[in-house]
PDB file of C-alpha atoms and ligand atoms in Angstrom:
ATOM      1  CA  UNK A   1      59.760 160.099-184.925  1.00 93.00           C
ATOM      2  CA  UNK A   2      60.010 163.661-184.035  1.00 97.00           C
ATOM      3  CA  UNK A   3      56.185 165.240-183.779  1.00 97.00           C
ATOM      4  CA  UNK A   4      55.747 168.475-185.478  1.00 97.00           C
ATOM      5  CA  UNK A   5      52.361 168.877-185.710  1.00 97.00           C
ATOM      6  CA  UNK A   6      49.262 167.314-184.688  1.00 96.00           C
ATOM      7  CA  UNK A   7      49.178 166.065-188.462  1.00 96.00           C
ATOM      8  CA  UNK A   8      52.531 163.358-187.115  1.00 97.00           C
ATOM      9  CA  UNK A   9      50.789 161.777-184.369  1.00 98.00           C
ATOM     10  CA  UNK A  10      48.773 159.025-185.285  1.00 98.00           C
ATOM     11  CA  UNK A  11      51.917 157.513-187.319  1.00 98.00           C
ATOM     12  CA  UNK A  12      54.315 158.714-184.609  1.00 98.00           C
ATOM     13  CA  UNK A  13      52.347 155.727-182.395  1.00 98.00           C
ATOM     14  CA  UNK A  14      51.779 153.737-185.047  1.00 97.00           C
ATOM     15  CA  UNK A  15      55.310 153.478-185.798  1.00 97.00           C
ATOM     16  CA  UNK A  16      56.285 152.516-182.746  1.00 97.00           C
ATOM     17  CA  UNK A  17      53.994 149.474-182.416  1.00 96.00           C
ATOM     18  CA  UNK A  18      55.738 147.793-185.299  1.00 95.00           C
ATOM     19  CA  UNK A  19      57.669 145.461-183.482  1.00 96.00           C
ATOM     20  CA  UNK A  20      54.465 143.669-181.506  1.00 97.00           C
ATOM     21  CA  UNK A  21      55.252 140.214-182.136  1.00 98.00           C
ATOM     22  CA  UNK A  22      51.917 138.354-181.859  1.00 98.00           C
ATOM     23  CA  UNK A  23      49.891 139.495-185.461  1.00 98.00           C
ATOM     24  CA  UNK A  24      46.614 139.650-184.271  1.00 98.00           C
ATOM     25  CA  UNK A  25      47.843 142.603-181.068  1.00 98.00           C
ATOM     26  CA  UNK A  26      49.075 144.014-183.744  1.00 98.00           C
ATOM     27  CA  UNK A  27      46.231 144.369-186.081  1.00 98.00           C
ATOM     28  CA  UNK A  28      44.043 145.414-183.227  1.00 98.00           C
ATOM     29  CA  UNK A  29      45.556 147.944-181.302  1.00 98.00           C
ATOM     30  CA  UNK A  30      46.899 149.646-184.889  1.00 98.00           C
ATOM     31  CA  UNK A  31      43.612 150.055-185.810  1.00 98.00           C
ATOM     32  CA  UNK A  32      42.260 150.863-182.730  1.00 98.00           C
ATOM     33  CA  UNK A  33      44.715 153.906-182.712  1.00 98.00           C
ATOM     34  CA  UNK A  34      43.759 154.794-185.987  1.00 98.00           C
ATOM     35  CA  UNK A  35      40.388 154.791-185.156  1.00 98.00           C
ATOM     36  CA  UNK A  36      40.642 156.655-181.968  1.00 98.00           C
ATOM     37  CA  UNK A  37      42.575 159.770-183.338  1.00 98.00           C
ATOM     38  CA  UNK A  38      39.896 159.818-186.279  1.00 98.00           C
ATOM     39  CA  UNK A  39      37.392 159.801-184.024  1.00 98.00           C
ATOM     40  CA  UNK A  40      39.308 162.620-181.514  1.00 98.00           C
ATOM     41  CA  UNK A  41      39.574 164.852-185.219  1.00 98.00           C
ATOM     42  CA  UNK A  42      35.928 163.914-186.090  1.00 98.00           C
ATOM     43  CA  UNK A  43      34.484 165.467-183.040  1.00 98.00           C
ATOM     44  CA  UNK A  44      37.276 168.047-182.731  1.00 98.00           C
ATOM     45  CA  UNK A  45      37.746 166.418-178.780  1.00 98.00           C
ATOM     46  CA  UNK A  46      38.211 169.456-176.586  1.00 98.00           C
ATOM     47  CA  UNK A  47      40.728 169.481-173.217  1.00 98.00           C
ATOM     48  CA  UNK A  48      37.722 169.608-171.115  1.00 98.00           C
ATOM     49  CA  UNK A  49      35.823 166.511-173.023  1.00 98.00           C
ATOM     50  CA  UNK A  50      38.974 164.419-173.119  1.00 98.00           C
ATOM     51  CA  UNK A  51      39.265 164.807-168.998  1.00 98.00           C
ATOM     52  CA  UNK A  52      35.632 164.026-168.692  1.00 97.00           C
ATOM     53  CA  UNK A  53      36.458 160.735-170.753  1.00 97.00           C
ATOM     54  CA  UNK A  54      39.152 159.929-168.727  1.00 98.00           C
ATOM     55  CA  UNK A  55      37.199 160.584-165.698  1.00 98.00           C
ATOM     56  CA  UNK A  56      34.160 158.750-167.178  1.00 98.00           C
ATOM     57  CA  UNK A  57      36.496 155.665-168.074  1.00 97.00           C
ATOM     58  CA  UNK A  58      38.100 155.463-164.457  1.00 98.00           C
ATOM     59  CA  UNK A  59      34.531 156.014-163.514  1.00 98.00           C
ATOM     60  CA  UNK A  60      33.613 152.051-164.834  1.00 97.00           C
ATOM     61  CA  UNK A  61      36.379 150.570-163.279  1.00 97.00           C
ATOM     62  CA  UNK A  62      35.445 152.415-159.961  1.00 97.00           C
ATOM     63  CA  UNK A  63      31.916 150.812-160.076  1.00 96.00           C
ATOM     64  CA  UNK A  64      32.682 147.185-160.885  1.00 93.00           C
ATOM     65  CA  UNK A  65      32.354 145.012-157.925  1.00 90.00           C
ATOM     66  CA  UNK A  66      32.418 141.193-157.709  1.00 84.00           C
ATOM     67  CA  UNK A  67      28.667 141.744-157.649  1.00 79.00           C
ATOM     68  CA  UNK A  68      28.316 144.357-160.421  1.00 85.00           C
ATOM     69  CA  UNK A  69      30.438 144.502-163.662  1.00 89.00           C
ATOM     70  CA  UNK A  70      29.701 148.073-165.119  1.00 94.00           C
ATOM     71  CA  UNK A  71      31.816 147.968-168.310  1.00 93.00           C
ATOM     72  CA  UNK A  72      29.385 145.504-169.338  1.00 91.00           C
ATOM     73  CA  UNK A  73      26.654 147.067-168.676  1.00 93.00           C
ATOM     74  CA  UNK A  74      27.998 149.942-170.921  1.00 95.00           C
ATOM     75  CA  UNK A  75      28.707 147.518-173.668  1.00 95.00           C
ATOM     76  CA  UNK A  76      25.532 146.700-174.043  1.00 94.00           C
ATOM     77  CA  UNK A  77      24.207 150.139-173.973  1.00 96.00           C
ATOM     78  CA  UNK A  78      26.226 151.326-176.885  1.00 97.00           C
ATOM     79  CA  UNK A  79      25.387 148.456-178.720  1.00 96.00           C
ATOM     80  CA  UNK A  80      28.595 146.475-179.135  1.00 96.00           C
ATOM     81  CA  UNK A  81      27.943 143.546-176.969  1.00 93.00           C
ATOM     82  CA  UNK A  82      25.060 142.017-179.527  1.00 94.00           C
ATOM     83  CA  UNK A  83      27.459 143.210-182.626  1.00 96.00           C
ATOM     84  CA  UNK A  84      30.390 141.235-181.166  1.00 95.00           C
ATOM     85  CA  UNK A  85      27.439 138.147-180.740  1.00 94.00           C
ATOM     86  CA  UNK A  86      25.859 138.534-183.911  1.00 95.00           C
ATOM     87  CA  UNK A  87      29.021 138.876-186.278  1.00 95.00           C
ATOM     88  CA  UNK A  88      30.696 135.992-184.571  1.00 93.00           C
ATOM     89  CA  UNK A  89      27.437 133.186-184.623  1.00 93.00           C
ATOM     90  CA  UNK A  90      24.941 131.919-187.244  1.00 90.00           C
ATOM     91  CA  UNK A  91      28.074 130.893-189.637  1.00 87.00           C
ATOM     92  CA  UNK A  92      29.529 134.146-188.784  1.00 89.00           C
ATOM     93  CA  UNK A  93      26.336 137.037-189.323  1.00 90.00           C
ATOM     94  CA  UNK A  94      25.242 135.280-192.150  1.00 91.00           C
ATOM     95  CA  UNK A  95      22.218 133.811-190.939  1.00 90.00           C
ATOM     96  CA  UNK A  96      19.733 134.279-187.569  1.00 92.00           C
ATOM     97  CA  UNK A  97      21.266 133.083-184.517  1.00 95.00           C
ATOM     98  CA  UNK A  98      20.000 132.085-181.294  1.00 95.00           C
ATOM     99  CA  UNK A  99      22.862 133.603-180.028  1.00 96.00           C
ATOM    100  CA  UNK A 100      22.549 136.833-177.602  1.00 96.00           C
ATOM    101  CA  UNK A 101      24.563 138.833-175.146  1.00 91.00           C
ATOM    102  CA  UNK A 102      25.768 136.925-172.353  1.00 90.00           C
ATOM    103  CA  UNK A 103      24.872 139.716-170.258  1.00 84.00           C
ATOM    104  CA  UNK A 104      26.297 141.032-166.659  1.00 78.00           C
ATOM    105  CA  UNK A 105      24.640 138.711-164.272  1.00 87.00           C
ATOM    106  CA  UNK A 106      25.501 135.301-164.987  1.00 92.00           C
ATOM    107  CA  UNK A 107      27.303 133.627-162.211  1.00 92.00           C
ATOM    108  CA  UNK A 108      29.480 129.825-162.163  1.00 92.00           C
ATOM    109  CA  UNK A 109      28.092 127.663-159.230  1.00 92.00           C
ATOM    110  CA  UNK A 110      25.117 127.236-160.015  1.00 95.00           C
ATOM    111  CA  UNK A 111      22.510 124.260-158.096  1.00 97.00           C
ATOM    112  CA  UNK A 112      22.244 121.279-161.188  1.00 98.00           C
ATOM    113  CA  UNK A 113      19.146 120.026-161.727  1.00 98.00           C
ATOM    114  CA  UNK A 114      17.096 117.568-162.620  1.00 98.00           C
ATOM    115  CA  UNK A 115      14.497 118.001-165.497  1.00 98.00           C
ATOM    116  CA  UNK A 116      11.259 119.628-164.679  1.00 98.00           C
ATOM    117  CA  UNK A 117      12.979 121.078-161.761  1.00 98.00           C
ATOM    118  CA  UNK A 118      11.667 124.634-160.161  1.00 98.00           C
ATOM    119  CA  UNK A 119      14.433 127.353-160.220  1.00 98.00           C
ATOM    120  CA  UNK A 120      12.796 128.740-157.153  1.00 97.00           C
ATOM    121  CA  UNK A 121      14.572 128.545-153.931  1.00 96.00           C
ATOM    122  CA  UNK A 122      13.367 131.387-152.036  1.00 93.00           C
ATOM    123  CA  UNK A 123       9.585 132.582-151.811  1.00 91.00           C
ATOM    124  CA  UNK A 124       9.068 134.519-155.311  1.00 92.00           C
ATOM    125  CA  UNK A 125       5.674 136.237-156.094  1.00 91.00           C
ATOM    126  CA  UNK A 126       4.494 136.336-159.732  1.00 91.00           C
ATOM    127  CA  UNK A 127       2.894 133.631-162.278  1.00 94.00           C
ATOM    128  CA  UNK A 128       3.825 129.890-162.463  1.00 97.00           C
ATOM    129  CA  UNK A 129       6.367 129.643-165.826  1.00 97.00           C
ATOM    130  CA  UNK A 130       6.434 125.805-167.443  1.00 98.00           C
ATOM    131  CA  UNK A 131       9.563 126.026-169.659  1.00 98.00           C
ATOM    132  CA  UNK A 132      10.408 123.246-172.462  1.00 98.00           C
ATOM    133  CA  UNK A 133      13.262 123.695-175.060  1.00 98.00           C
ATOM    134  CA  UNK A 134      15.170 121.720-177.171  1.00 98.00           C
ATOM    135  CA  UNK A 135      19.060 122.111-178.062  1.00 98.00           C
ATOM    136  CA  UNK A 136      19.087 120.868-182.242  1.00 97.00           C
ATOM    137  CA  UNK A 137      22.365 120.986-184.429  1.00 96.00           C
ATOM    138  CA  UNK A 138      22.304 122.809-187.660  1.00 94.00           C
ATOM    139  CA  UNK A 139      20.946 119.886-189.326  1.00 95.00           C
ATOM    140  CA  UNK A 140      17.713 119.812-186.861  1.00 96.00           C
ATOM    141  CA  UNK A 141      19.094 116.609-184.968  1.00 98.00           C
ATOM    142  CA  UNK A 142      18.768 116.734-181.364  1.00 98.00           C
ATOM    143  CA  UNK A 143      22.170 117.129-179.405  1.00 98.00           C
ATOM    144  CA  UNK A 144      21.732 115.422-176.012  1.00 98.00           C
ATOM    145  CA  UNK A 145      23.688 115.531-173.118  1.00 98.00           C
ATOM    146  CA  UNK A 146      24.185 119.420-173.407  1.00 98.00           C
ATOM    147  CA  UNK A 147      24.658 121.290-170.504  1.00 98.00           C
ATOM    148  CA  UNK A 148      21.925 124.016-170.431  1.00 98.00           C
ATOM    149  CA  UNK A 149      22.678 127.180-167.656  1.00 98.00           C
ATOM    150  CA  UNK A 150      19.229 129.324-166.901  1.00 98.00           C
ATOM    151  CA  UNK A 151      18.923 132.290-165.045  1.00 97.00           C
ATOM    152  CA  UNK A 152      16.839 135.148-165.376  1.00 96.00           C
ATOM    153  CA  UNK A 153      15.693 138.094-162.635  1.00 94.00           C
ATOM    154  CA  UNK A 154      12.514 137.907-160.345  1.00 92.00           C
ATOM    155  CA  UNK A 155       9.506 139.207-161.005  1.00 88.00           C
ATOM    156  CA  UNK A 156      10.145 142.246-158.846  1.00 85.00           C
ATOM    157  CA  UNK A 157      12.780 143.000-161.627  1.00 86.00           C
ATOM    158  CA  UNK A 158      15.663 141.874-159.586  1.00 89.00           C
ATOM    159  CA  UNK A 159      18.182 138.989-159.605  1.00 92.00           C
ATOM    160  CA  UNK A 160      19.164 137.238-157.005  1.00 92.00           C
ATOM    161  CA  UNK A 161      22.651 139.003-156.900  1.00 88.00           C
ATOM    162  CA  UNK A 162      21.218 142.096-156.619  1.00 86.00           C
ATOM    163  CA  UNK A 163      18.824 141.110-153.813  1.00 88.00           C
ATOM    164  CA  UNK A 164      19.135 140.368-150.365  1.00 88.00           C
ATOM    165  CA  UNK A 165      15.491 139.044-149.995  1.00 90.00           C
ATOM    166  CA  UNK A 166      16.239 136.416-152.604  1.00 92.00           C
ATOM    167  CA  UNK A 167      18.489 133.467-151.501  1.00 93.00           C
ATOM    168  CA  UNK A 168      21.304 132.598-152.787  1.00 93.00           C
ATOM    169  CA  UNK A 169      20.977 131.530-156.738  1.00 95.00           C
ATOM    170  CA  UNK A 170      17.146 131.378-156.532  1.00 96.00           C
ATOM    171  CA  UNK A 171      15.836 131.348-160.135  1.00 97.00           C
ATOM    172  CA  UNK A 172      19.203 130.326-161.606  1.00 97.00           C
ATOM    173  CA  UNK A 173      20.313 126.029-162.327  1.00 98.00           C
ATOM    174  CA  UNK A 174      21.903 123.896-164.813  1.00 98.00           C
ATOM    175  CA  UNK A 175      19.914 121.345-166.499  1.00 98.00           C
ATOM    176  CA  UNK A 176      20.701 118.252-169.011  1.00 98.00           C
ATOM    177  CA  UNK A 177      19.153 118.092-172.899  1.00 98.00           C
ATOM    178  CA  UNK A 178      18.025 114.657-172.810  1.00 98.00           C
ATOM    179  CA  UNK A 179      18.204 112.333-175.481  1.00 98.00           C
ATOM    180  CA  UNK A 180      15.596 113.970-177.676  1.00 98.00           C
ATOM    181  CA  UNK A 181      17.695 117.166-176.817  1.00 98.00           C
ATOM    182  CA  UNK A 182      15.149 118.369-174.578  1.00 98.00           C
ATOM    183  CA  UNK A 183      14.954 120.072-171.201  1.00 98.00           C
ATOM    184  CA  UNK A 184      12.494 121.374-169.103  1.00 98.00           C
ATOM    185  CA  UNK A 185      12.161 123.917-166.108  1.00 98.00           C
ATOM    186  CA  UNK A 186       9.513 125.140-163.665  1.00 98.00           C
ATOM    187  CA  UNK A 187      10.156 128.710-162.033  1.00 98.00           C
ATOM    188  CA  UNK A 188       7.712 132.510-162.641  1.00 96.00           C
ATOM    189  CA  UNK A 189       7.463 134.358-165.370  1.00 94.00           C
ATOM    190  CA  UNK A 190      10.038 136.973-165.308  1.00 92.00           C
ATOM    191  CA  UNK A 191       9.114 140.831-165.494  1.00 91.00           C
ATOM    192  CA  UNK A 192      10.982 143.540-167.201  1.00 93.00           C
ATOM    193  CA  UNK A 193      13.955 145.308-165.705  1.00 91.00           C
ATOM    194  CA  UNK A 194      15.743 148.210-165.163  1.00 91.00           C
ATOM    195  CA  UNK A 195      19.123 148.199-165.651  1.00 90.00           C
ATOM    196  CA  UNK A 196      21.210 150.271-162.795  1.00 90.00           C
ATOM    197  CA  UNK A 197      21.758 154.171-163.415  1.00 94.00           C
ATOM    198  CA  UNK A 198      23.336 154.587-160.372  1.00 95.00           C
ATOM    199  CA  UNK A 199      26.881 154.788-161.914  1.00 96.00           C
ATOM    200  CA  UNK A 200      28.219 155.795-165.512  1.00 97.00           C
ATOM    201  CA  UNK A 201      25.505 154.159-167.754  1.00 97.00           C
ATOM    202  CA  UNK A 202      22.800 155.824-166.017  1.00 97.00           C
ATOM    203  CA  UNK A 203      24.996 159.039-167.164  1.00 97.00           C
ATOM    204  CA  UNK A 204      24.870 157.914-170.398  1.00 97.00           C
ATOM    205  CA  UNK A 205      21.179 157.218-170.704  1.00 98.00           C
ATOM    206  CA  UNK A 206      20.125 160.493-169.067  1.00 98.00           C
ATOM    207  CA  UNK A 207      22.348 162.146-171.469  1.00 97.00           C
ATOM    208  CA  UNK A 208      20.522 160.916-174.345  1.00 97.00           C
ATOM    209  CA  UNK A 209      16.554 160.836-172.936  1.00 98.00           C
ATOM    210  CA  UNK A 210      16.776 156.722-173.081  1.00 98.00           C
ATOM    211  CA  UNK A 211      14.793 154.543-170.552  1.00 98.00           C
ATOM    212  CA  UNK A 212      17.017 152.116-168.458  1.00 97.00           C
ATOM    213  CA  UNK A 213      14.393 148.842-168.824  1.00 96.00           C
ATOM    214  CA  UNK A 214      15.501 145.383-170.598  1.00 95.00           C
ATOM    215  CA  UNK A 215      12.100 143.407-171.849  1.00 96.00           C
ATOM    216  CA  UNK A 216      11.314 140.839-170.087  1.00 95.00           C
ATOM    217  CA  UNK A 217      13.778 137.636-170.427  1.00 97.00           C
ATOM    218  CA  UNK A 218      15.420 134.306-169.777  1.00 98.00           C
ATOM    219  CA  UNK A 219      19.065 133.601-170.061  1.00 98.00           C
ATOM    220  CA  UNK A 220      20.904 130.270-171.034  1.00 98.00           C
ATOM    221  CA  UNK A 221      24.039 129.104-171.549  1.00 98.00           C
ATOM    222  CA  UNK A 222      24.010 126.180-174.219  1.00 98.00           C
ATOM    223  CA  UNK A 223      27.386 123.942-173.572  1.00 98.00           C
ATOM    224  CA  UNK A 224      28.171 121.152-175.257  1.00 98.00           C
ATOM    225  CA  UNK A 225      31.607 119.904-176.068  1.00 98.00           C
ATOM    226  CA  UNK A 226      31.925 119.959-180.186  1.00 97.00           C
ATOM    227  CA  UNK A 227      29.994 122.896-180.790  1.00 97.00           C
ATOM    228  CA  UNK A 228      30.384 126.830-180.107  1.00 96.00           C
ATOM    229  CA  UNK A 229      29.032 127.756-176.747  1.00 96.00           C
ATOM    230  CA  UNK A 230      26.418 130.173-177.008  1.00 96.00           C
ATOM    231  CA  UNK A 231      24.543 132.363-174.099  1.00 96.00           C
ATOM    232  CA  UNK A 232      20.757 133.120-175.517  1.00 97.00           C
ATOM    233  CA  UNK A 233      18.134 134.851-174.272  1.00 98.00           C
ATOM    234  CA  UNK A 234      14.570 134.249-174.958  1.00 98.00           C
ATOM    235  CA  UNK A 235      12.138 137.876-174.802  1.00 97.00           C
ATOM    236  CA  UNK A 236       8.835 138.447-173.988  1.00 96.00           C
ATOM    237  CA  UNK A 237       6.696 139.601-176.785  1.00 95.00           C
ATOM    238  CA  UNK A 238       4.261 141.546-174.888  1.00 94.00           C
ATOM    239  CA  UNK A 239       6.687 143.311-173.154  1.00 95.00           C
ATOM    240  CA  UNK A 240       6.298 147.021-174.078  1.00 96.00           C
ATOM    241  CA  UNK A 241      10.128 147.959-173.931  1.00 97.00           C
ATOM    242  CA  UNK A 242      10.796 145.088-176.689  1.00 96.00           C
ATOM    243  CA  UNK A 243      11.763 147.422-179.539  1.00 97.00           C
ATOM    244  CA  UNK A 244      13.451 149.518-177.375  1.00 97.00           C
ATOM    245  CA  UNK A 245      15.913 147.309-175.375  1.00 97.00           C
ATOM    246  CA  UNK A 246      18.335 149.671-173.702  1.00 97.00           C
ATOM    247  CA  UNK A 247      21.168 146.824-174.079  1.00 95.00           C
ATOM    248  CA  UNK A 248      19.616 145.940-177.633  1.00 96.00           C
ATOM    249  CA  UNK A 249      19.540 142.443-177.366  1.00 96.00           C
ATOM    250  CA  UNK A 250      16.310 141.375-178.552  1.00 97.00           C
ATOM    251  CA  UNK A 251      16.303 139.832-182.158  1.00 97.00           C
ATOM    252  CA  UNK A 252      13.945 138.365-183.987  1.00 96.00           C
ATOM    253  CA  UNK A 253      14.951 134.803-183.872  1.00 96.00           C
ATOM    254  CA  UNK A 254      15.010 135.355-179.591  1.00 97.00           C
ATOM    255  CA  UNK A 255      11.047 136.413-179.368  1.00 97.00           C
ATOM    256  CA  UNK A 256       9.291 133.321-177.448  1.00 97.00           C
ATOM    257  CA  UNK A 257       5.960 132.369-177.510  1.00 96.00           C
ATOM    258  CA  UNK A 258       4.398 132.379-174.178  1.00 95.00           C
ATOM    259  CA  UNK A 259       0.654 130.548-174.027  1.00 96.00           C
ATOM    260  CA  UNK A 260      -1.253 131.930-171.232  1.00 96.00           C
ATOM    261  CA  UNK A 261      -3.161 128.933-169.526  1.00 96.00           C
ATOM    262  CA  UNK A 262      -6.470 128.694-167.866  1.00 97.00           C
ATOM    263  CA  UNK A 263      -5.302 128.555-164.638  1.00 96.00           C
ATOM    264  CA  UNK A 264      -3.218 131.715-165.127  1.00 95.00           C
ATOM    265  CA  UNK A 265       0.404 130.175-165.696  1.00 97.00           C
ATOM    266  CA  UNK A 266       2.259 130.655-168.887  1.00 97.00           C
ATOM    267  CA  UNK A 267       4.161 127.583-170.668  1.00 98.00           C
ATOM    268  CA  UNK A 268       6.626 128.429-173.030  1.00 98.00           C
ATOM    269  CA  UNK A 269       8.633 126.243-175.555  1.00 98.00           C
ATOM    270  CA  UNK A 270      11.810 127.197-177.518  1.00 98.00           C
ATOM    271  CA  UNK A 271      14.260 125.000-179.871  1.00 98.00           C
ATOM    272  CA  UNK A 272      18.106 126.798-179.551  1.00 98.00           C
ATOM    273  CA  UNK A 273      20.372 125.400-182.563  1.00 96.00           C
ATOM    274  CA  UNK A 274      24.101 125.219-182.100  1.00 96.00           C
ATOM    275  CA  UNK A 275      26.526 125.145-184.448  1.00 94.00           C
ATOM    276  CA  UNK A 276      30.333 122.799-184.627  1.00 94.00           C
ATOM    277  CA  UNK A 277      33.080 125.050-183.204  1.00 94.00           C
ATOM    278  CA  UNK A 278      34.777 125.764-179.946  1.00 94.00           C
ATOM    279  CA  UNK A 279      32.936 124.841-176.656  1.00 96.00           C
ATOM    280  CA  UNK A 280      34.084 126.892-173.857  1.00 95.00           C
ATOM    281  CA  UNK A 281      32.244 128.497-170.938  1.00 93.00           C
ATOM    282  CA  UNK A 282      32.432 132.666-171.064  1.00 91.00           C
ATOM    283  CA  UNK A 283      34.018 134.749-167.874  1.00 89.00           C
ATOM    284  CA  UNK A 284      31.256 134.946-165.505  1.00 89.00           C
ATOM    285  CA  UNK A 285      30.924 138.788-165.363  1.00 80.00           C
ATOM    286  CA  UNK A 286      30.174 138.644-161.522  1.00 80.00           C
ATOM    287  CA  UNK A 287      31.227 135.822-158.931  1.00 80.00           C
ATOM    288  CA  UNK A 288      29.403 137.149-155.776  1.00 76.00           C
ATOM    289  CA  UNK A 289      26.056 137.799-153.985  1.00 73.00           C
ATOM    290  CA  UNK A 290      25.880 141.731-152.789  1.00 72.00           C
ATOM    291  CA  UNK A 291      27.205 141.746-149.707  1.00 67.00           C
ATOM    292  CA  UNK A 292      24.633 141.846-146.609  1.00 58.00           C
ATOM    293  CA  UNK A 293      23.899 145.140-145.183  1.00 50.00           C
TER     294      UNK A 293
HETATM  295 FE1  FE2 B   1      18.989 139.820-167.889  1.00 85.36          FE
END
């Protein structure tokens, strides 16, 4: 159609997206255009904010590396990553999930281990961590024989991607639930971490006065053919930045229960349930180490 005035131009694109063949491309991107120009006439977008978005938007691509992927990291700061997780587990939103962001640091390759293996490869400071869980079905049977992916950051707040002092996959593995469903994992207790702000989320947060730290956390993978892959993540409840997760994973059903010990190591035990549906390992976000200097 012929555009007369700004009035014509959401249906002058939707019109022409009529003959997308596959249904579900075309219920997406139609309402993704509808949203968009509602959202442009909401705001009343000016010239000089829609270049800045553009610029912003080429901006993400620009930082993503093979050892940083910033579009997720922006995800997760506006929220959508855990509303994606959360509508699509625990029988679709309906009830708590251990289901969480898969976050942007989880790499394939990974050393497999045997149980009560430590993650650590490379000298890591910080306190001894003895991890049990236990993979259940929704009935509270034990699924054995799951393949269970852990990886969380250093106690210096860094993972080993990110680090050159760190060797390669140090505090990451892939265990084996047992028959009782159970695994278990030696490593340290991971710290709290700031996300990086050296690209567009860090002009995001500034923009709005918000803090760039995740609470402290583990990450997992739960894979077992039969049911729906899920990545969790298990949070620290003393950490202070737990309400105010700057990728806004934490839920309630993901707060652990760390028991201090005598000796000044923490043990920490957590049952993940997974539900029947598709298993399927996600995109690894990153596939490299940062390069050396
Ligand atoms: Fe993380």
């Amino acid at each position: 159609m012929i555009i007369d005035t700004q009035d014509d131009v959401t249906q002058a694109v939707l019109d022409e997206m009529v003959r997308t063949p596959d249904p579900r491309t075309k219920e997406v991107l139609s309402s993704l255009v509808r949203h968009l120009h509602a959202f442009v006439r909401e705001v009343k977008l000016t010239e000089k904010e829609f270049q800045d978005a553009i610029g912003y938007l080429n901006a993400i691509g620009q930082k993503t590396t093979p050892s940083h992927n910033e579009a997720m990291l922006i995800a997760g700061a506006l929220g959508v990553s855990n509303l994606v997780c959360l509508m699509n587990n625990g029988e679709k939103g309906k009830r708590p999930t251990q289901a969480n962001n898969l976050g942007p640091f989880y790499r394939e390759g990974v050393p497999h281990y045997e149980d009560g293996a430590s993650l650590v490869i490379s000298p890591t400071p910080g306190p001894a961590l003895r991890f049990k869980g236990w993979v259940r079905d929704l009935q509270g049977k034990p699924v054995a024989g799951a393949e269970v992916d852990v990886w969380h950051s250093s106690p210096v707040g860094m993972y080993e991607n990110q680090d050159r002092s760190q060797a390669e996959m140090n505090l990451r593995g892939r265990f084996a639930t047992a028959a009782d469903g159970s695994f278990s994992f030696r490593s340290v207790k991971p710290a709290g971490y700031p996300v990086p702000i050296d690209g567009p989320a860090g002009v995001l947060l500034r923009a709005q006065k918000r803090h760039n730290f995740r609470p402290a956390h583990l990450h997992f993978i739960l894979y077992k053919p039969g049911y729906k892959t899920i990545a969790s993540q298990v949070y620290d409840p003393a950490d202070p930045h737990l309400e105010t997760d700057s990728q806004f994973g934490v839920t309630r059903a993901l707060i652990g229960d760390y028991r201090r010990q005598a000796d000044g190591s923490y043990s920490l035990e957590f049952t993940f349930v997974i539900e029947p549906g598709e298993a399927r390992r996600p995109r690894p976000p990153i596939t490299e180490k940062v390069a050396a200097a």
